[in-house]
């Protein structure tokens, strides 16, 4: 990656993250490769325990608080990473911590590369869906989109919304979940038959946990019990769109957009409705996906533009990961989700003509920060923190 000559002053970076986490390590590798001093790491634990602070002129990048038991305990009240419940408490404490980061940055004269208000929207699927819908982006129909949408209190509400909106096949998702935690792919049919595909299981003491084994629930009683247990944390419902396949496996795409430009993409395939790699999904063939899109009369360039339009809904966030849902036959795409920290794609090089060729997702972000910093009045492109 090209960068400033060694010894030349560059931007001073600070990184809010978990110091031993692989995300922090990969970002630091990219910073060093650019010839910059290592970013100053501000641990999430310091933010949560009132020990954090920022310095004048620092550019502050916010990374995931995940994969740290102590941080998880502070946010969720448990250090068990497999637990499903507690996402509402996690969201409340995480967004409070983000506000604290903004206030500390403002007090210290630092600038943020990621906007706490946008992050709060990205971590509420109901609010995020509404933002995308208002921007006229193609999203799955949802009866729970927006702050004023009906509240799902349990299984009876799910069934009522399915019937009212004509949605026999839906995804039921925790409003503040990630990595498919707590998600149910729900199907209802004639004569009241109900089944759901999920990785959620119930422990003997009644607690819910992710088993990392996708299974099928085939009775309404079992499905209803799971939904009722998940509902207190908030649920989002959206139509289950039939997706394209690659080599007999369900397929979708994760596209990373950095500073407004689609820079990286990966196809994810699975034999289940959930394509997350940690649930048995596998990387697919990106060239084949592009060829299938164009053979169906679509445009790969317009597909990437759709991701950039999606990211433009969050203009004060340095990067987002856009989950694209290809329709059967690869004829069109919908936006499934937007991920604030969707850049963890080790070993993935940038797309041709993206400006990130030969770079991983972290190197592309460092390059974007360098470009902004060398532009005239470049700091105006950073989000100035305000209390």
Tab-separated table of C-alpha atoms in Angstrom:
chain	number	residue	atom	x	y	z
A	1	UNK	CA	0.000	0.000	0.000
A	2	UNK	CA	1.293	3.414	-0.819
A	3	UNK	CA	1.665	5.823	2.064
A	4	UNK	CA	3.563	8.837	3.271
A	5	UNK	CA	7.339	8.761	3.260
A	6	UNK	CA	8.741	7.530	6.522
A	7	UNK	CA	9.384	10.365	8.895
A	8	UNK	CA	6.768	12.622	7.290
A	9	UNK	CA	4.027	13.730	9.628
A	10	UNK	CA	0.785	11.888	9.065
A	11	UNK	CA	-2.545	11.658	10.856
A	12	UNK	CA	-2.472	10.614	14.488
A	13	UNK	CA	-4.843	7.705	14.902
A	14	UNK	CA	-6.624	6.391	17.964
A	15	UNK	CA	-8.565	3.142	17.940
A	16	UNK	CA	-11.363	2.224	20.330
A	17	UNK	CA	-11.237	-1.548	20.510
A	18	UNK	CA	-10.197	-4.599	22.507
A	19	UNK	CA	-6.368	-4.533	22.539
A	20	UNK	CA	-5.763	-8.262	22.015
A	21	UNK	CA	-8.459	-8.670	19.384
A	22	UNK	CA	-7.576	-9.750	15.853
A	23	UNK	CA	-9.441	-6.754	14.418
A	24	UNK	CA	-7.120	-4.387	16.263
A	25	UNK	CA	-4.084	-6.384	15.174
A	26	UNK	CA	-5.035	-6.306	11.494
A	27	UNK	CA	-5.757	-2.581	11.586
A	28	UNK	CA	-2.411	-1.929	13.279
A	29	UNK	CA	-0.673	-4.001	10.585
A	30	UNK	CA	-2.259	-1.754	7.954
A	31	UNK	CA	-1.229	1.387	9.811
A	32	UNK	CA	2.391	0.238	10.054
A	33	UNK	CA	2.446	-0.795	6.387
A	34	UNK	CA	1.452	2.775	5.518
A	35	UNK	CA	4.514	4.078	7.344
A	36	UNK	CA	2.482	5.609	10.162
A	37	UNK	CA	3.004	5.330	13.905
A	38	UNK	CA	0.812	2.664	15.490
A	39	UNK	CA	-2.660	3.812	16.411
A	40	UNK	CA	-3.124	4.533	20.112
A	41	UNK	CA	-5.514	1.867	21.374
A	42	UNK	CA	-8.228	3.031	23.756
A	43	UNK	CA	-9.647	-0.164	25.302
A	44	UNK	CA	-13.388	-0.599	25.457
A	45	UNK	CA	-12.988	-1.493	29.124
A	46	UNK	CA	-11.488	1.943	29.772
A	47	UNK	CA	-14.472	3.584	28.053
A	48	UNK	CA	-16.958	1.492	30.028
A	49	UNK	CA	-15.174	2.091	33.344
A	50	UNK	CA	-14.613	5.835	32.937
A	51	UNK	CA	-10.870	5.735	32.297
A	52	UNK	CA	-10.718	6.764	28.622
A	53	UNK	CA	-9.656	10.007	26.995
A	54	UNK	CA	-8.571	11.434	23.630
A	55	UNK	CA	-5.905	13.903	22.549
A	56	UNK	CA	-6.049	17.016	20.368
A	57	UNK	CA	-5.949	16.246	16.663
A	58	UNK	CA	-6.448	12.501	16.974
A	59	UNK	CA	-8.602	10.731	14.407
A	60	UNK	CA	-10.643	8.148	16.290
A	61	UNK	CA	-11.783	4.907	14.691
A	62	UNK	CA	-14.374	2.853	16.593
A	63	UNK	CA	-14.176	-0.924	16.312
A	64	UNK	CA	-16.254	-3.827	17.590
A	65	UNK	CA	-16.480	-4.443	21.350
A	66	UNK	CA	-16.949	-8.175	20.706
A	67	UNK	CA	-14.869	-11.238	21.573
A	68	UNK	CA	-13.773	-10.051	25.019
A	69	UNK	CA	-15.347	-11.702	28.095
A	70	UNK	CA	-14.868	-8.708	30.406
A	71	UNK	CA	-16.349	-6.280	27.901
A	72	UNK	CA	-19.214	-8.699	27.284
A	73	UNK	CA	-19.882	-8.835	31.014
A	74	UNK	CA	-19.981	-5.044	31.219
A	75	UNK	CA	-22.357	-4.729	28.281
A	76	UNK	CA	-24.602	-7.766	28.584
A	77	UNK	CA	-24.215	-8.866	32.180
A	78	UNK	CA	-22.710	-12.234	31.236
A	79	UNK	CA	-19.388	-13.322	29.788
A	80	UNK	CA	-20.876	-16.332	27.995
A	81	UNK	CA	-20.521	-15.518	24.267
A	82	UNK	CA	-23.062	-18.193	23.319
A	83	UNK	CA	-25.941	-16.592	25.246
A	84	UNK	CA	-28.711	-15.113	23.124
A	85	UNK	CA	-30.689	-13.115	25.679
A	86	UNK	CA	-29.585	-9.714	26.885
A	87	UNK	CA	-29.288	-7.886	23.579
A	88	UNK	CA	-31.519	-4.999	24.724
A	89	UNK	CA	-29.284	-4.420	27.741
A	90	UNK	CA	-26.216	-4.746	25.471
A	91	UNK	CA	-27.633	-2.127	23.096
A	92	UNK	CA	-28.486	0.310	25.879
A	93	UNK	CA	-25.010	0.097	27.380
A	94	UNK	CA	-23.221	0.088	24.019
A	95	UNK	CA	-24.993	3.202	22.771
A	96	UNK	CA	-24.308	4.917	26.109
A	97	UNK	CA	-20.635	4.038	25.667
A	98	UNK	CA	-20.701	5.494	22.160
A	99	UNK	CA	-22.108	8.741	23.517
A	100	UNK	CA	-19.305	8.739	26.073
A	101	UNK	CA	-16.738	8.316	23.278
A	102	UNK	CA	-18.255	11.286	21.443
A	103	UNK	CA	-18.195	13.456	24.561
A	104	UNK	CA	-14.602	12.507	25.406
A	105	UNK	CA	-13.459	13.138	21.838
A	106	UNK	CA	-15.106	16.562	21.852
A	107	UNK	CA	-13.503	17.416	25.187
A	108	UNK	CA	-10.091	16.288	23.974
A	109	UNK	CA	-10.199	17.999	20.578
A	110	UNK	CA	-10.313	14.748	18.603
A	111	UNK	CA	-12.342	13.866	15.502
A	112	UNK	CA	-14.347	10.699	14.957
A	113	UNK	CA	-14.086	8.502	11.855
A	114	UNK	CA	-17.352	6.772	12.816
A	115	UNK	CA	-20.496	8.514	13.975
A	116	UNK	CA	-22.081	7.223	17.222
A	117	UNK	CA	-25.580	8.194	16.106
A	118	UNK	CA	-25.203	6.206	12.891
A	119	UNK	CA	-23.791	3.254	14.809
A	120	UNK	CA	-26.853	3.319	17.061
A	121	UNK	CA	-29.098	3.053	13.990
A	122	UNK	CA	-26.981	0.291	12.448
A	123	UNK	CA	-27.364	-1.778	15.617
A	124	UNK	CA	-31.158	-1.551	15.579
A	125	UNK	CA	-32.462	-3.545	12.614
A	126	UNK	CA	-35.854	-1.812	12.789
A	127	UNK	CA	-34.349	1.676	12.548
A	128	UNK	CA	-31.794	0.666	9.909
A	129	UNK	CA	-34.479	-0.921	7.707
A	130	UNK	CA	-36.543	2.272	7.898
A	131	UNK	CA	-33.559	4.428	6.842
A	132	UNK	CA	-32.954	2.215	3.805
A	133	UNK	CA	-36.632	2.110	2.924
A	134	UNK	CA	-36.924	5.910	3.035
A	135	UNK	CA	-33.946	6.108	0.673
A	136	UNK	CA	-35.920	3.976	-1.851
A	137	UNK	CA	-33.414	1.146	-1.644
A	138	UNK	CA	-34.672	-2.390	-2.342
A	139	UNK	CA	-35.212	-4.074	1.034
A	140	UNK	CA	-37.367	-7.030	2.104
A	141	UNK	CA	-40.856	-5.870	3.133
A	142	UNK	CA	-41.148	-5.553	6.904
A	143	UNK	CA	-44.040	-4.846	9.289
A	144	UNK	CA	-41.631	-3.805	12.069
A	145	UNK	CA	-39.637	-1.157	10.196
A	146	UNK	CA	-39.146	2.128	12.012
A	147	UNK	CA	-39.519	3.531	15.509
A	148	UNK	CA	-43.325	3.711	15.235
A	149	UNK	CA	-43.815	0.137	13.984
A	150	UNK	CA	-45.762	-2.439	15.997
A	151	UNK	CA	-43.892	-3.906	18.954
A	152	UNK	CA	-43.523	-7.692	18.843
A	153	UNK	CA	-44.333	-8.944	22.327
A	154	UNK	CA	-44.312	-12.636	21.480
A	155	UNK	CA	-45.465	-15.440	19.195
A	156	UNK	CA	-49.050	-14.224	18.925
A	157	UNK	CA	-47.835	-10.894	17.549
A	158	UNK	CA	-45.596	-12.633	15.004
A	159	UNK	CA	-48.517	-14.716	13.730
A	160	UNK	CA	-50.821	-11.688	13.617
A	161	UNK	CA	-48.312	-9.649	11.619
A	162	UNK	CA	-47.686	-12.527	9.227
A	163	UNK	CA	-51.381	-12.784	8.501
A	164	UNK	CA	-51.998	-9.036	8.297
A	165	UNK	CA	-49.142	-8.467	5.835
A	166	UNK	CA	-49.436	-11.733	3.896
A	167	UNK	CA	-45.998	-13.050	4.880
A	168	UNK	CA	-46.004	-16.848	5.221
A	169	UNK	CA	-42.181	-17.011	5.134
A	170	UNK	CA	-40.246	-14.530	7.261
A	171	UNK	CA	-37.011	-14.027	9.104
A	172	UNK	CA	-37.524	-13.229	12.779
A	173	UNK	CA	-34.421	-11.420	14.063
A	174	UNK	CA	-33.384	-9.939	17.391
A	175	UNK	CA	-33.466	-6.190	16.809
A	176	UNK	CA	-29.959	-5.747	18.222
A	177	UNK	CA	-28.420	-9.091	17.267
A	178	UNK	CA	-25.466	-9.877	15.029
A	179	UNK	CA	-23.883	-12.895	13.348
A	180	UNK	CA	-27.327	-14.531	12.977
A	181	UNK	CA	-27.553	-14.908	16.765
A	182	UNK	CA	-31.153	-15.680	17.667
A	183	UNK	CA	-32.414	-15.573	14.075
A	184	UNK	CA	-35.268	-17.838	13.002
A	185	UNK	CA	-36.124	-18.550	9.356
A	186	UNK	CA	-39.837	-19.145	9.857
A	187	UNK	CA	-42.274	-20.886	7.516
A	188	UNK	CA	-46.005	-21.276	7.988
A	189	UNK	CA	-48.206	-23.333	5.692
A	190	UNK	CA	-51.770	-24.538	5.290
A	191	UNK	CA	-53.500	-26.329	8.171
A	192	UNK	CA	-51.366	-24.394	10.638
A	193	UNK	CA	-48.079	-26.169	10.005
A	194	UNK	CA	-45.116	-24.224	11.400
A	195	UNK	CA	-41.385	-24.824	11.177
A	196	UNK	CA	-38.265	-22.740	11.713
A	197	UNK	CA	-34.572	-23.050	10.938
A	198	UNK	CA	-32.271	-21.613	13.608
A	199	UNK	CA	-29.063	-22.078	15.567
A	200	UNK	CA	-30.806	-21.259	18.864
A	201	UNK	CA	-31.180	-23.979	21.461
A	202	UNK	CA	-32.550	-24.021	24.990
A	203	UNK	CA	-30.380	-25.172	27.876
A	204	UNK	CA	-31.872	-27.412	30.614
A	205	UNK	CA	-32.197	-24.336	32.863
A	206	UNK	CA	-34.236	-22.542	30.173
A	207	UNK	CA	-31.572	-20.135	28.936
A	208	UNK	CA	-31.108	-19.687	25.192
A	209	UNK	CA	-27.753	-20.172	23.530
A	210	UNK	CA	-26.263	-20.419	20.049
A	211	UNK	CA	-25.101	-23.944	19.399
A	212	UNK	CA	-23.353	-23.109	16.085
A	213	UNK	CA	-25.397	-26.002	14.708
A	214	UNK	CA	-28.240	-25.010	12.424
A	215	UNK	CA	-31.294	-27.127	13.162
A	216	UNK	CA	-34.985	-27.268	12.305
A	217	UNK	CA	-37.837	-26.827	14.758
A	218	UNK	CA	-40.923	-28.628	13.467
A	219	UNK	CA	-43.634	-27.878	16.037
A	220	UNK	CA	-45.435	-24.623	16.699
A	221	UNK	CA	-45.018	-25.146	20.424
A	222	UNK	CA	-41.215	-25.177	20.154
A	223	UNK	CA	-41.094	-22.212	17.767
A	224	UNK	CA	-43.507	-20.196	19.903
A	225	UNK	CA	-41.436	-20.837	23.033
A	226	UNK	CA	-38.276	-19.548	21.323
A	227	UNK	CA	-40.018	-16.431	19.993
A	228	UNK	CA	-41.592	-15.680	23.374
A	229	UNK	CA	-38.174	-15.952	25.036
A	230	UNK	CA	-36.520	-13.673	22.468
A	231	UNK	CA	-39.259	-11.021	22.282
A	232	UNK	CA	-38.421	-9.039	25.456
A	233	UNK	CA	-35.157	-7.899	23.824
A	234	UNK	CA	-36.993	-6.656	20.713
A	235	UNK	CA	-37.701	-8.424	17.433
A	236	UNK	CA	-37.604	-7.429	13.772
A	237	UNK	CA	-39.594	-9.285	11.103
A	238	UNK	CA	-38.982	-9.185	7.380
A	239	UNK	CA	-40.058	-11.178	4.366
A	240	UNK	CA	-37.898	-14.202	3.574
A	241	UNK	CA	-36.857	-13.550	-0.003
A	242	UNK	CA	-35.927	-16.576	-2.161
A	243	UNK	CA	-32.210	-16.299	-2.885
A	244	UNK	CA	-30.034	-17.358	-5.787
A	245	UNK	CA	-27.873	-20.438	-5.549
A	246	UNK	CA	-24.297	-21.299	-6.409
A	247	UNK	CA	-23.382	-24.958	-6.900
A	248	UNK	CA	-26.576	-26.027	-5.203
A	249	UNK	CA	-26.049	-23.831	-2.140
A	250	UNK	CA	-27.943	-20.702	-1.086
A	251	UNK	CA	-25.828	-17.624	-1.814
A	252	UNK	CA	-25.558	-13.995	-0.829
A	253	UNK	CA	-22.819	-11.346	-0.814
A	254	UNK	CA	-21.025	-9.234	1.749
A	255	UNK	CA	-19.710	-6.033	0.184
A	256	UNK	CA	-17.494	-3.677	2.169
A	257	UNK	CA	-17.818	0.013	1.341
A	258	UNK	CA	-14.962	2.250	2.496
A	259	UNK	CA	-15.301	6.046	2.328
A	260	UNK	CA	-18.170	5.693	-0.135
A	261	UNK	CA	-16.469	3.209	-2.478
A	262	UNK	CA	-17.242	-0.524	-2.765
A	263	UNK	CA	-13.796	-2.005	-2.228
A	264	UNK	CA	-14.220	-5.675	-1.244
A	265	UNK	CA	-16.794	-8.389	-1.870
A	266	UNK	CA	-17.224	-12.018	-0.931
A	267	UNK	CA	-19.861	-14.581	-1.841
A	268	UNK	CA	-21.180	-16.606	1.091
A	269	UNK	CA	-22.897	-19.928	0.454
A	270	UNK	CA	-24.710	-22.379	2.688
A	271	UNK	CA	-27.048	-25.351	2.713
A	272	UNK	CA	-29.217	-23.504	5.248
A	273	UNK	CA	-30.986	-20.119	5.014
A	274	UNK	CA	-28.180	-18.580	7.125
A	275	UNK	CA	-24.966	-18.068	5.169
A	276	UNK	CA	-22.786	-16.842	8.056
A	277	UNK	CA	-19.396	-18.501	7.835
A	278	UNK	CA	-19.325	-19.489	11.520
A	279	UNK	CA	-22.588	-21.432	11.014
A	280	UNK	CA	-21.180	-23.682	8.316
A	281	UNK	CA	-21.235	-21.238	5.430
A	282	UNK	CA	-18.364	-21.108	2.965
A	283	UNK	CA	-16.897	-18.539	0.613
A	284	UNK	CA	-18.220	-18.919	-2.898
A	285	UNK	CA	-17.023	-17.898	-6.347
A	286	UNK	CA	-17.201	-14.119	-6.839
A	287	UNK	CA	-16.323	-14.301	-10.540
A	288	UNK	CA	-19.162	-16.770	-11.068
A	289	UNK	CA	-21.582	-14.490	-9.226
A	290	UNK	CA	-20.596	-11.566	-11.442
A	291	UNK	CA	-20.956	-13.697	-14.578
A	292	UNK	CA	-24.378	-14.971	-13.467
A	293	UNK	CA	-25.537	-11.417	-12.754
A	294	UNK	CA	-24.515	-10.191	-16.193
A	295	UNK	CA	-25.855	-13.309	-17.940
A	296	UNK	CA	-29.244	-12.563	-16.349
A	297	UNK	CA	-29.206	-9.082	-17.873
A	298	UNK	CA	-27.939	-7.293	-14.795
A	299	UNK	CA	-24.926	-5.048	-14.331
A	300	UNK	CA	-22.162	-5.809	-11.868
A	301	UNK	CA	-21.292	-2.119	-11.795
A	302	UNK	CA	-24.867	-1.202	-10.807
A	303	UNK	CA	-24.792	-3.916	-8.159
A	304	UNK	CA	-21.763	-2.304	-6.541
A	305	UNK	CA	-23.397	1.113	-6.946
A	306	UNK	CA	-26.357	-0.211	-4.962
A	307	UNK	CA	-23.965	-0.946	-2.094
A	308	UNK	CA	-22.477	2.531	-2.356
A	309	UNK	CA	-25.960	4.090	-2.308
A	310	UNK	CA	-26.687	2.029	0.778
A	311	UNK	CA	-23.519	3.207	2.505
A	312	UNK	CA	-24.411	6.795	1.583
A	313	UNK	CA	-27.260	6.529	4.097
A	314	UNK	CA	-24.503	6.515	6.730
A	315	UNK	CA	-22.141	9.203	5.402
A	316	UNK	CA	-20.251	9.741	8.662
A	317	UNK	CA	-19.154	6.108	8.976
A	318	UNK	CA	-15.742	5.251	7.523
A	319	UNK	CA	-16.833	1.763	6.471
A	320	UNK	CA	-19.858	-0.519	6.457
A	321	UNK	CA	-20.505	-4.058	5.313
A	322	UNK	CA	-23.563	-4.425	3.084
A	323	UNK	CA	-25.298	-7.799	2.863
A	324	UNK	CA	-26.806	-8.219	-0.601
A	325	UNK	CA	-29.532	-10.787	-1.283
A	326	UNK	CA	-29.509	-11.973	-4.929
A	327	UNK	CA	-32.903	-13.034	-6.205
A	328	UNK	CA	-33.337	-16.444	-7.792
A	329	UNK	CA	-31.519	-16.430	-11.123
A	330	UNK	CA	-29.293	-13.495	-10.092
A	331	UNK	CA	-31.640	-11.060	-11.855
A	332	UNK	CA	-31.845	-8.446	-9.098
A	333	UNK	CA	-30.629	-7.714	-5.574
A	334	UNK	CA	-32.070	-6.533	-2.270
A	335	UNK	CA	-30.245	-5.101	0.711
A	336	UNK	CA	-30.561	-7.497	3.620
A	337	UNK	CA	-28.565	-5.740	6.329
A	338	UNK	CA	-25.889	-3.116	6.880
A	339	UNK	CA	-23.141	-4.033	9.329
A	340	UNK	CA	-21.190	-1.406	11.216
A	341	UNK	CA	-18.247	-3.759	11.773
A	342	UNK	CA	-18.618	-5.906	8.675
A	343	UNK	CA	-14.996	-5.541	7.561
A	344	UNK	CA	-13.515	-8.666	9.175
A	345	UNK	CA	-12.664	-10.560	5.985
A	346	UNK	CA	-9.103	-11.856	6.436
A	347	UNK	CA	-7.083	-12.462	3.298
A	348	UNK	CA	-9.557	-10.744	0.971
A	349	UNK	CA	-8.015	-8.387	-1.584
A	350	UNK	CA	-9.708	-5.331	-3.043
A	351	UNK	CA	-11.920	-5.403	-6.114
A	352	UNK	CA	-10.525	-4.485	-9.520
A	353	UNK	CA	-10.890	-0.761	-10.291
A	354	UNK	CA	-11.908	-0.067	-6.700
A	355	UNK	CA	-8.733	1.754	-5.732
A	356	UNK	CA	-8.094	-0.967	-3.146
A	357	UNK	CA	-6.405	-3.534	-5.385
A	358	UNK	CA	-3.861	-5.497	-3.372
A	359	UNK	CA	-5.211	-4.168	-0.078
A	360	UNK	CA	-7.245	-5.869	2.616
A	361	UNK	CA	-10.224	-4.086	4.169
A	362	UNK	CA	-8.092	-2.448	6.856
A	363	UNK	CA	-5.439	-1.188	4.446
A	364	UNK	CA	-8.212	0.323	2.332
A	365	UNK	CA	-9.471	2.232	5.369
A	366	UNK	CA	-6.031	3.565	6.220
A	367	UNK	CA	-5.603	4.688	2.600
A	368	UNK	CA	-8.962	6.481	2.780
A	369	UNK	CA	-7.932	8.292	5.950
A	370	UNK	CA	-4.631	9.319	4.342
A	371	UNK	CA	-6.413	10.659	1.262
A	372	UNK	CA	-8.750	12.731	3.393
A	373	UNK	CA	-5.913	14.062	5.500
A	374	UNK	CA	-3.890	15.242	2.498
A	375	UNK	CA	-6.798	17.038	0.841
A	376	UNK	CA	-7.028	20.796	1.350
A	377	UNK	CA	-8.877	21.333	4.645
A	378	UNK	CA	-9.026	17.550	4.799
A	379	UNK	CA	-10.179	17.428	8.400
A	380	UNK	CA	-13.551	18.757	7.354
A	381	UNK	CA	-14.244	15.296	5.969
A	382	UNK	CA	-14.011	13.813	9.458
A	383	UNK	CA	-16.923	13.929	11.878
A	384	UNK	CA	-16.059	16.532	14.429
A	385	UNK	CA	-17.011	15.146	17.815
A	386	UNK	CA	-19.613	17.063	19.751
A	387	UNK	CA	-20.829	16.435	23.239
